[in-house]
PDB file of C-alpha atoms in Angstrom:
ATOM      1  CA  ALA A 667       7.143 -21.526  -8.368  1.00 81.00           C
ATOM      2  CA  GLN A 668       6.593 -19.760 -11.363  1.00 89.00           C
ATOM      3  CA  LYS A 669       8.773 -17.736 -13.875  1.00 94.00           C
ATOM      4  CA  ILE A 670       8.250 -15.729 -17.180  1.00 96.00           C
ATOM      5  CA  THR A 671      10.832 -14.836 -19.451  1.00 97.00           C
ATOM      6  CA  GLN A 672      10.605 -11.867 -21.767  1.00 97.00           C
ATOM      7  CA  THR A 673      13.994 -12.151 -23.842  1.00 97.00           C
ATOM      8  CA  GLN A 674      13.659  -8.725 -25.852  1.00 97.00           C
ATOM      9  CA  PRO A 675      14.584  -5.781 -23.635  1.00 96.00           C
ATOM     10  CA  GLY A 676      13.945  -3.476 -26.397  1.00 96.00           C
ATOM     11  CA  MET A 677      12.077  -3.457 -29.617  1.00 97.00           C
ATOM     12  CA  PHE A 678      11.411  -1.016 -32.772  1.00 97.00           C
ATOM     13  CA  VAL A 679       8.582  -1.086 -35.248  1.00 98.00           C
ATOM     14  CA  GLN A 680       7.447   1.308 -37.955  1.00 98.00           C
ATOM     15  CA  GLU A 681       4.063   2.669 -37.331  1.00 98.00           C
ATOM     16  CA  LYS A 682       1.390   0.933 -39.200  1.00 97.00           C
ATOM     17  CA  GLU A 683       3.299  -2.417 -38.622  1.00 98.00           C
ATOM     18  CA  ALA A 684       2.730  -5.569 -36.518  1.00 98.00           C
ATOM     19  CA  VAL A 685       4.852  -6.358 -33.642  1.00 98.00           C
ATOM     20  CA  THR A 686       5.326  -9.562 -31.532  1.00 98.00           C
ATOM     21  CA  LEU A 687       6.570  -9.394 -28.142  1.00 98.00           C
ATOM     22  CA  ASP A 688       8.175 -12.723 -26.746  1.00 98.00           C
ATOM     23  CA  CYS A 689       6.916 -14.071 -23.527  1.00 98.00           C
ATOM     24  CA  THR A 690       7.771 -17.746 -22.413  1.00 98.00           C
ATOM     25  CA  TYR A 691       6.957 -19.095 -18.641  1.00 97.00           C
ATOM     26  CA  ASP A 692       7.158 -22.256 -16.426  1.00 96.00           C
ATOM     27  CA  THR A 693       4.909 -23.359 -13.981  1.00 93.00           C
ATOM     28  CA  SER A 694       3.810 -26.376 -12.024  1.00 90.00           C
ATOM     29  CA  ASP A 695       0.426 -25.188 -11.539  1.00 88.00           C
ATOM     30  CA  PRO A 696      -2.206 -27.127 -13.990  1.00 88.00           C
ATOM     31  CA  SER A 697      -4.499 -23.986 -14.245  1.00 88.00           C
ATOM     32  CA  TYR A 698      -2.838 -20.737 -14.696  1.00 90.00           C
ATOM     33  CA  GLY A 699      -3.410 -17.550 -16.349  1.00 91.00           C
ATOM     34  CA  LEU A 700      -1.566 -15.425 -18.796  1.00 93.00           C
ATOM     35  CA  PHE A 701      -1.450 -11.344 -18.704  1.00 93.00           C
ATOM     36  CA  TRP A 702      -0.100  -8.684 -20.900  1.00 96.00           C
ATOM     37  CA  TYR A 703       0.074  -5.229 -19.693  1.00 95.00           C
ATOM     38  CA  LYS A 704       1.503  -2.031 -20.974  1.00 96.00           C
ATOM     39  CA  GLN A 705       3.496   0.696 -18.599  1.00 96.00           C
ATOM     40  CA  PRO A 706       3.888   3.906 -20.234  1.00 95.00           C
ATOM     41  CA  SER A 707       5.984   6.907 -18.847  1.00 93.00           C
ATOM     42  CA  SER A 708       3.110   7.704 -16.249  1.00 91.00           C
ATOM     43  CA  GLY A 709       4.127   4.331 -14.421  1.00 92.00           C
ATOM     44  CA  GLU A 710      -0.010   3.050 -14.584  1.00 91.00           C
ATOM     45  CA  MET A 711      -0.262  -0.511 -15.415  1.00 93.00           C
ATOM     46  CA  ILE A 712      -2.637  -0.732 -18.252  1.00 92.00           C
ATOM     47  CA  PHE A 713      -4.450  -4.227 -18.740  1.00 90.00           C
ATOM     48  CA  LEU A 714      -4.178  -5.439 -22.227  1.00 94.00           C
ATOM     49  CA  ILE A 715      -4.970  -8.979 -22.501  1.00 93.00           C
ATOM     50  CA  TYR A 716      -5.758 -12.305 -20.962  1.00 92.00           C
ATOM     51  CA  GLN A 717      -5.367 -16.193 -21.681  1.00 93.00           C
ATOM     52  CA  GLY A 718      -6.571 -18.703 -19.674  1.00 90.00           C
ATOM     53  CA  SER A 719      -4.665 -21.771 -19.507  1.00 91.00           C
ATOM     54  CA  TYR A 720      -7.749 -24.203 -20.617  1.00 90.00           C
ATOM     55  CA  ASP A 721      -8.681 -21.901 -23.097  1.00 89.00           C
ATOM     56  CA  GLN A 722      -8.986 -23.400 -26.743  1.00 88.00           C
ATOM     57  CA  GLN A 723      -8.956 -20.197 -28.669  1.00 93.00           C
ATOM     58  CA  ASN A 724      -6.244 -17.621 -28.684  1.00 95.00           C
ATOM     59  CA  ALA A 725      -7.497 -14.381 -26.855  1.00 94.00           C
ATOM     60  CA  THR A 726      -8.086 -11.006 -28.824  1.00 96.00           C
ATOM     61  CA  GLU A 727      -8.660  -7.864 -28.063  1.00 94.00           C
ATOM     62  CA  GLY A 728      -8.956  -5.123 -30.247  1.00 97.00           C
ATOM     63  CA  ARG A 729      -5.470  -4.438 -31.523  1.00 98.00           C
ATOM     64  CA  TYR A 730      -3.996  -7.100 -29.438  1.00 98.00           C
ATOM     65  CA  SER A 731      -3.814 -10.888 -29.819  1.00 97.00           C
ATOM     66  CA  LEU A 732      -2.054 -13.723 -27.758  1.00 97.00           C
ATOM     67  CA  ASN A 733      -0.447 -16.386 -29.738  1.00 96.00           C
ATOM     68  CA  PHE A 734      -0.683 -19.051 -27.022  1.00 96.00           C
ATOM     69  CA  GLN A 735       1.471 -21.863 -27.539  1.00 96.00           C
ATOM     70  CA  LYS A 736       0.580 -24.376 -24.495  1.00 94.00           C
ATOM     71  CA  ALA A 737       3.188 -27.203 -25.117  1.00 94.00           C
ATOM     72  CA  ARG A 738       5.893 -24.548 -26.130  1.00 96.00           C
ATOM     73  CA  LYS A 739       4.992 -22.440 -22.845  1.00 96.00           C
ATOM     74  CA  SER A 740       4.839 -19.208 -24.685  1.00 97.00           C
ATOM     75  CA  ALA A 741       2.671 -16.648 -24.889  1.00 97.00           C
ATOM     76  CA  ASN A 742       3.305 -13.798 -26.916  1.00 98.00           C
ATOM     77  CA  LEU A 743       1.672 -10.655 -27.635  1.00 98.00           C
ATOM     78  CA  VAL A 744       0.846  -9.347 -30.949  1.00 98.00           C
ATOM     79  CA  ILE A 745       0.198  -5.878 -31.708  1.00 98.00           C
ATOM     80  CA  SER A 746      -1.039  -4.721 -35.126  1.00 97.00           C
ATOM     81  CA  ALA A 747      -1.199  -1.584 -36.778  1.00 97.00           C
ATOM     82  CA  SER A 748       1.049  -0.125 -34.439  1.00 98.00           C
ATOM     83  CA  GLN A 749       0.630   3.293 -33.151  1.00 98.00           C
ATOM     84  CA  LEU A 750       2.615   5.787 -31.899  1.00 97.00           C
ATOM     85  CA  GLY A 751       0.739   5.643 -28.477  1.00 97.00           C
ATOM     86  CA  ASP A 752       1.864   2.070 -28.047  1.00 98.00           C
ATOM     87  CA  SER A 753       5.655   3.196 -26.916  1.00 98.00           C
ATOM     88  CA  ALA A 754       5.858   1.646 -23.625  1.00 97.00           C
ATOM     89  CA  MET A 755       7.095  -0.874 -21.564  1.00 97.00           C
ATOM     90  CA  TYR A 756       5.394  -4.112 -21.841  1.00 98.00           C
ATOM     91  CA  PHE A 757       5.239  -7.016 -19.249  1.00 97.00           C
ATOM     92  CA  CYS A 758       3.945 -10.251 -19.693  1.00 97.00           C
ATOM     93  CA  ALA A 759       2.851 -12.006 -16.145  1.00 95.00           C
ATOM     94  CA  ILE A 760       1.709 -14.928 -14.895  1.00 94.00           C
ATOM     95  CA  GLY A 761      -1.003 -15.977 -12.231  1.00 89.00           C
ATOM     96  CA  SER A 762      -1.595 -19.028 -10.720  1.00 80.00           C
ATOM     97  CA  SER A 763      -5.322 -20.591  -9.707  1.00 66.00           C
ATOM     98  CA  GLY A 764      -4.376 -20.648  -5.900  1.00 59.00           C
ATOM     99  CA  SER A 765      -6.322 -18.668  -3.687  1.00 50.00           C
ATOM    100  CA  ALA A 766      -3.723 -15.510  -3.136  1.00 56.00           C
ATOM    101  CA  ARG A 767      -3.515 -15.192  -6.956  1.00 71.00           C
ATOM    102  CA  GLN A 768      -0.557 -12.926  -7.065  1.00 80.00           C
ATOM    103  CA  LEU A 769       1.038 -12.469 -10.266  1.00 89.00           C
ATOM    104  CA  THR A 770       4.818 -12.989 -11.343  1.00 92.00           C
ATOM    105  CA  PHE A 771       6.133 -10.398 -14.014  1.00 95.00           C
ATOM    106  CA  GLY A 772       8.467 -10.730 -16.719  1.00 96.00           C
ATOM    107  CA  SER A 773      11.598  -8.352 -17.028  1.00 96.00           C
ATOM    108  CA  GLY A 774       9.308  -6.409 -19.856  1.00 97.00           C
ATOM    109  CA  THR A 775       9.935  -5.226 -23.319  1.00 97.00           C
ATOM    110  CA  GLN A 776      10.643  -1.679 -24.088  1.00 97.00           C
ATOM    111  CA  LEU A 777       8.754  -0.770 -27.399  1.00 98.00           C
ATOM    112  CA  THR A 778       9.610   1.972 -29.563  1.00 98.00           C
ATOM    113  CA  VAL A 779       7.364   2.948 -32.222  1.00 98.00           C
ATOM    114  CA  LEU A 780       8.790   4.723 -35.021  1.00 97.00           C
ATOM    115  CA  PRO A 781       6.837   7.168 -37.190  1.00 96.00           C
TER     116      PRO A 781
ATOM    117  CA  GLY B1431     -14.469  -0.758 -15.313  1.00 62.00           C
ATOM    118  CA  ALA B1432     -12.908  -1.500 -11.564  1.00 68.00           C
ATOM    119  CA  VAL B1433     -10.825   1.415  -9.928  1.00 88.00           C
ATOM    120  CA  VAL B1434      -7.815   1.533  -7.311  1.00 93.00           C
ATOM    121  CA  SER B1435      -6.470   4.735  -6.294  1.00 95.00           C
ATOM    122  CA  GLN B1436      -3.278   5.240  -4.375  1.00 97.00           C
ATOM    123  CA  HIS B1437      -2.483   8.332  -2.496  1.00 97.00           C
ATOM    124  CA  PRO B1438      -0.267   9.897  -2.129  1.00 97.00           C
ATOM    125  CA  SER B1439       1.149   9.570  -6.441  1.00 96.00           C
ATOM    126  CA  ARG B1440       4.458  11.126  -5.106  1.00 97.00           C
ATOM    127  CA  VAL B1441       6.214  11.597  -1.812  1.00 97.00           C
ATOM    128  CA  ILE B1442       9.597  13.021  -0.966  1.00 97.00           C
ATOM    129  CA  CYS B1443      10.815  12.452   2.804  1.00 96.00           C
ATOM    130  CA  LYS B1444      14.002  12.415   4.548  1.00 97.00           C
ATOM    131  CA  SER B1445      16.137   9.624   5.847  1.00 97.00           C
ATOM    132  CA  GLY B1446      14.664   8.126   9.220  1.00 97.00           C
ATOM    133  CA  THR B1447      11.082   9.267   8.621  1.00 97.00           C
ATOM    134  CA  SER B1448       8.177   7.028   7.979  1.00 97.00           C
ATOM    135  CA  VAL B1449       5.596   7.402   4.793  1.00 97.00           C
ATOM    136  CA  LYS B1450       2.350   5.872   4.653  1.00 97.00           C
ATOM    137  CA  ILE B1451       0.771   4.716   1.329  1.00 98.00           C
ATOM    138  CA  GLU B1452      -2.784   4.361   0.812  1.00 97.00           C
ATOM    139  CA  CYS B1453      -4.414   2.016  -1.618  1.00 96.00           C
ATOM    140  CA  ARG B1454      -8.045   2.036  -2.128  1.00 95.00           C
ATOM    141  CA  SER B1455     -10.620   0.332  -4.433  1.00 92.00           C
ATOM    142  CA  LEU B1456     -13.386   2.754  -5.256  1.00 91.00           C
ATOM    143  CA  ASP B1457     -16.304   0.925  -6.328  1.00 86.00           C
ATOM    144  CA  PHE B1458     -15.666  -2.830  -5.483  1.00 86.00           C
ATOM    145  CA  GLN B1459     -14.444  -4.622  -2.141  1.00 87.00           C
ATOM    146  CA  ALA B1460     -11.106  -6.206  -1.930  1.00 86.00           C
ATOM    147  CA  THR B1461     -10.784  -8.834   0.193  1.00 82.00           C
ATOM    148  CA  THR B1462      -7.028  -9.097  -0.940  1.00 88.00           C
ATOM    149  CA  MET B1463      -4.478  -6.668  -1.971  1.00 92.00           C
ATOM    150  CA  PHE B1464      -0.934  -6.739  -3.382  1.00 93.00           C
ATOM    151  CA  TRP B1465       1.918  -4.507  -2.786  1.00 96.00           C
ATOM    152  CA  TYR B1466       4.491  -4.668  -5.516  1.00 96.00           C
ATOM    153  CA  ARG B1467       8.025  -2.372  -5.864  1.00 97.00           C
ATOM    154  CA  GLN B1468       9.551  -1.266  -8.802  1.00 95.00           C
ATOM    155  CA  PHE B1469      13.347  -0.019  -9.497  1.00 91.00           C
ATOM    156  CA  PRO B1470      13.438   1.877 -12.598  1.00 87.00           C
ATOM    157  CA  LYS B1471      13.378  -0.001 -15.824  1.00 85.00           C
ATOM    158  CA  LYS B1472      12.847  -3.119 -13.744  1.00 90.00           C
ATOM    159  CA  SER B1473       9.562  -5.423 -13.332  1.00 93.00           C
ATOM    160  CA  LEU B1474       7.311  -5.228 -10.269  1.00 94.00           C
ATOM    161  CA  MET B1475       8.553  -7.382  -7.703  1.00 94.00           C
ATOM    162  CA  LEU B1476       5.620  -8.695  -5.195  1.00 93.00           C
ATOM    163  CA  MET B1477       6.684  -7.498  -1.652  1.00 95.00           C
ATOM    164  CA  ALA B1478       3.599  -8.952   0.028  1.00 94.00           C
ATOM    165  CA  THR B1479      -0.221  -9.921   0.027  1.00 92.00           C
ATOM    166  CA  SER B1480      -2.909  -8.141   2.308  1.00 90.00           C
ATOM    167  CA  ASN B1481      -5.623  -9.812   3.234  1.00 86.00           C
ATOM    168  CA  GLU B1482      -8.425  -7.910   5.116  1.00 84.00           C
ATOM    169  CA  GLY B1483      -8.422  -8.375   8.882  1.00 84.00           C
ATOM    170  CA  SER B1484      -5.599 -10.953   8.781  1.00 86.00           C
ATOM    171  CA  LYS B1485      -1.870 -10.283   8.835  1.00 89.00           C
ATOM    172  CA  ALA B1486       0.131 -10.021   5.527  1.00 92.00           C
ATOM    173  CA  THR B1487       1.983 -12.462   3.803  1.00 93.00           C
ATOM    174  CA  TYR B1488       5.597 -11.211   2.885  1.00 95.00           C
ATOM    175  CA  GLU B1489       7.484 -12.586   0.147  1.00 93.00           C
ATOM    176  CA  GLN B1490      10.938 -13.575   1.146  1.00 93.00           C
ATOM    177  CA  GLY B1491      13.488 -11.066   1.536  1.00 94.00           C
ATOM    178  CA  VAL B1492      10.958  -8.359   2.375  1.00 95.00           C
ATOM    179  CA  GLU B1493      11.501  -7.415   6.089  1.00 94.00           C
ATOM    180  CA  LYS B1494       7.933  -6.995   7.401  1.00 93.00           C
ATOM    181  CA  ASP B1495       9.402  -4.493  10.322  1.00 95.00           C
ATOM    182  CA  LYS B1496      10.143  -2.311   7.918  1.00 96.00           C
ATOM    183  CA  PHE B1497       6.996  -2.276   5.585  1.00 97.00           C
ATOM    184  CA  LEU B1498       4.232  -2.520   7.254  1.00 96.00           C
ATOM    185  CA  ILE B1499       0.913  -3.339   5.744  1.00 95.00           C
ATOM    186  CA  ASN B1500      -2.593  -2.843   7.239  1.00 91.00           C
ATOM    187  CA  HIS B1501      -5.741  -3.846   5.368  1.00 89.00           C
ATOM    188  CA  ALA B1502      -8.669  -2.787   7.986  1.00 83.00           C
ATOM    189  CA  SER B1503     -11.372  -2.672   5.488  1.00 90.00           C
ATOM    190  CA  LEU B1504     -12.366  -4.236   2.194  1.00 89.00           C
ATOM    191  CA  THR B1505     -11.484  -0.888   0.543  1.00 92.00           C
ATOM    192  CA  LEU B1506      -8.379   0.371   1.993  1.00 94.00           C
ATOM    193  CA  SER B1507      -4.995  -1.156   2.504  1.00 95.00           C
ATOM    194  CA  THR B1508      -2.294   0.974   3.401  1.00 96.00           C
ATOM    195  CA  LEU B1509       1.975   0.585   3.266  1.00 97.00           C
ATOM    196  CA  THR B1510       3.854   2.420   5.840  1.00 97.00           C
ATOM    197  CA  VAL B1511       7.732   2.414   5.005  1.00 97.00           C
ATOM    198  CA  THR B1512       9.376   2.725   8.285  1.00 97.00           C
ATOM    199  CA  SER B1513      12.734   4.534   9.099  1.00 96.00           C
ATOM    200  CA  ALA B1514      13.055   4.979   5.246  1.00 97.00           C
ATOM    201  CA  HIS B1515      16.467   5.222   3.896  1.00 96.00           C
ATOM    202  CA  PRO B1516      17.716   6.522   0.244  1.00 96.00           C
ATOM    203  CA  GLU B1517      17.650   2.646  -0.839  1.00 95.00           C
ATOM    204  CA  ASP B1518      13.994   2.603  -0.171  1.00 96.00           C
ATOM    205  CA  SER B1519      13.362   4.990  -2.980  1.00 96.00           C
ATOM    206  CA  SER B1520      11.442   2.902  -5.333  1.00 96.00           C
ATOM    207  CA  PHE B1521       7.709   3.088  -7.391  1.00 97.00           C
ATOM    208  CA  TYR B1522       5.492   1.200  -4.997  1.00 97.00           C
ATOM    209  CA  ILE B1523       2.432  -0.028  -6.864  1.00 97.00           C
ATOM    210  CA  CYS B1524      -0.735  -1.490  -5.050  1.00 96.00           C
ATOM    211  CA  SER B1525      -3.535  -4.139  -6.988  1.00 93.00           C
ATOM    212  CA  ALA B1526      -6.811  -5.387  -5.907  1.00 90.00           C
ATOM    213  CA  ARG B1527      -8.860  -8.309  -6.948  1.00 83.00           C
ATOM    214  CA  ASP B1528     -12.357  -7.754  -7.133  1.00 75.00           C
ATOM    215  CA  TYR B1529     -14.309 -10.754  -5.991  1.00 68.00           C
ATOM    216  CA  ARG B1530     -17.478  -9.728  -7.356  1.00 68.00           C
ATOM    217  CA  THR B1531     -16.859 -11.212 -10.749  1.00 63.00           C
ATOM    218  CA  GLY B1532     -14.493 -13.726  -9.222  1.00 57.00           C
ATOM    219  CA  GLY B1533     -11.924 -15.528 -11.743  1.00 58.00           C
ATOM    220  CA  ILE B1534      -8.052 -14.998 -12.047  1.00 57.00           C
ATOM    221  CA  HIS B1535      -7.692 -11.930 -14.352  1.00 62.00           C
ATOM    222  CA  THR B1536      -9.965  -9.562 -12.290  1.00 68.00           C
ATOM    223  CA  GLN B1537      -6.997  -7.775 -10.648  1.00 79.00           C
ATOM    224  CA  TYR B1538      -6.721  -4.052 -11.008  1.00 87.00           C
ATOM    225  CA  PHE B1539      -3.672  -1.963 -10.420  1.00 92.00           C
ATOM    226  CA  GLY B1540      -3.509   1.663  -9.040  1.00 94.00           C
ATOM    227  CA  PRO B1541      -1.575   4.291 -10.480  1.00 95.00           C
ATOM    228  CA  GLY B1542       1.881   3.689  -8.405  1.00 96.00           C
ATOM    229  CA  THR B1543       3.516   6.058  -5.984  1.00 97.00           C
ATOM    230  CA  ARG B1544       6.776   7.577  -6.118  1.00 96.00           C
ATOM    231  CA  LEU B1545       8.805   7.602  -2.897  1.00 97.00           C
ATOM    232  CA  THR B1546      12.247   9.701  -2.923  1.00 97.00           C
ATOM    233  CA  VAL B1547      14.188   9.427   0.468  1.00 97.00           C
ATOM    234  CA  LEU B1548      16.672  11.697   0.604  1.00 96.00           C
TER     235      LEU B1548
END
């Protein structure tokens, strides 16, 4: 079984500042992937970034970076230079390397960027 | 990038009726699609894994007779909510895996369907 824990139900950040959204995970799979998705009020799930369990380097995608600490089982998302359009719900998810490869999601963090 | 569509985007129905939601992969083949349910301000909960040409695999606690899933082609999966009740009102989201590129992270989400049962 896999589990994702997001302990921050809500976060506020000033525009242009950086913010870190926390995510810890638990899995018995030796190979897995960690994902971050953004869900604006429209409901669509927007893929942000992916980190494989065997990747040596932390993943980066533009203003998004994933702080992967395997020993601590954490996969925090760092958003640099926050923009008003970043206000949304953010979900961390884990997927196994098994044949089904479905995702298990955390409870989410509502990020609000203040002008 | 790959696109997944859902239809309808929004549906309102009367209690006791059945509602069909379609999930299509528009430019790739998806042998596996997933159906999630999301309550307001809550996380996505996996309902079932839909496999082309075979029966869906349902998660524990999901009634297979109530939530009928059909994956008849490599680009289409349907979720039918039978005899809908107000407690079935929710946001239903599908996702599809692109097997062309393989890998764990080639999964694309549809825009979701908001179901309201009166």
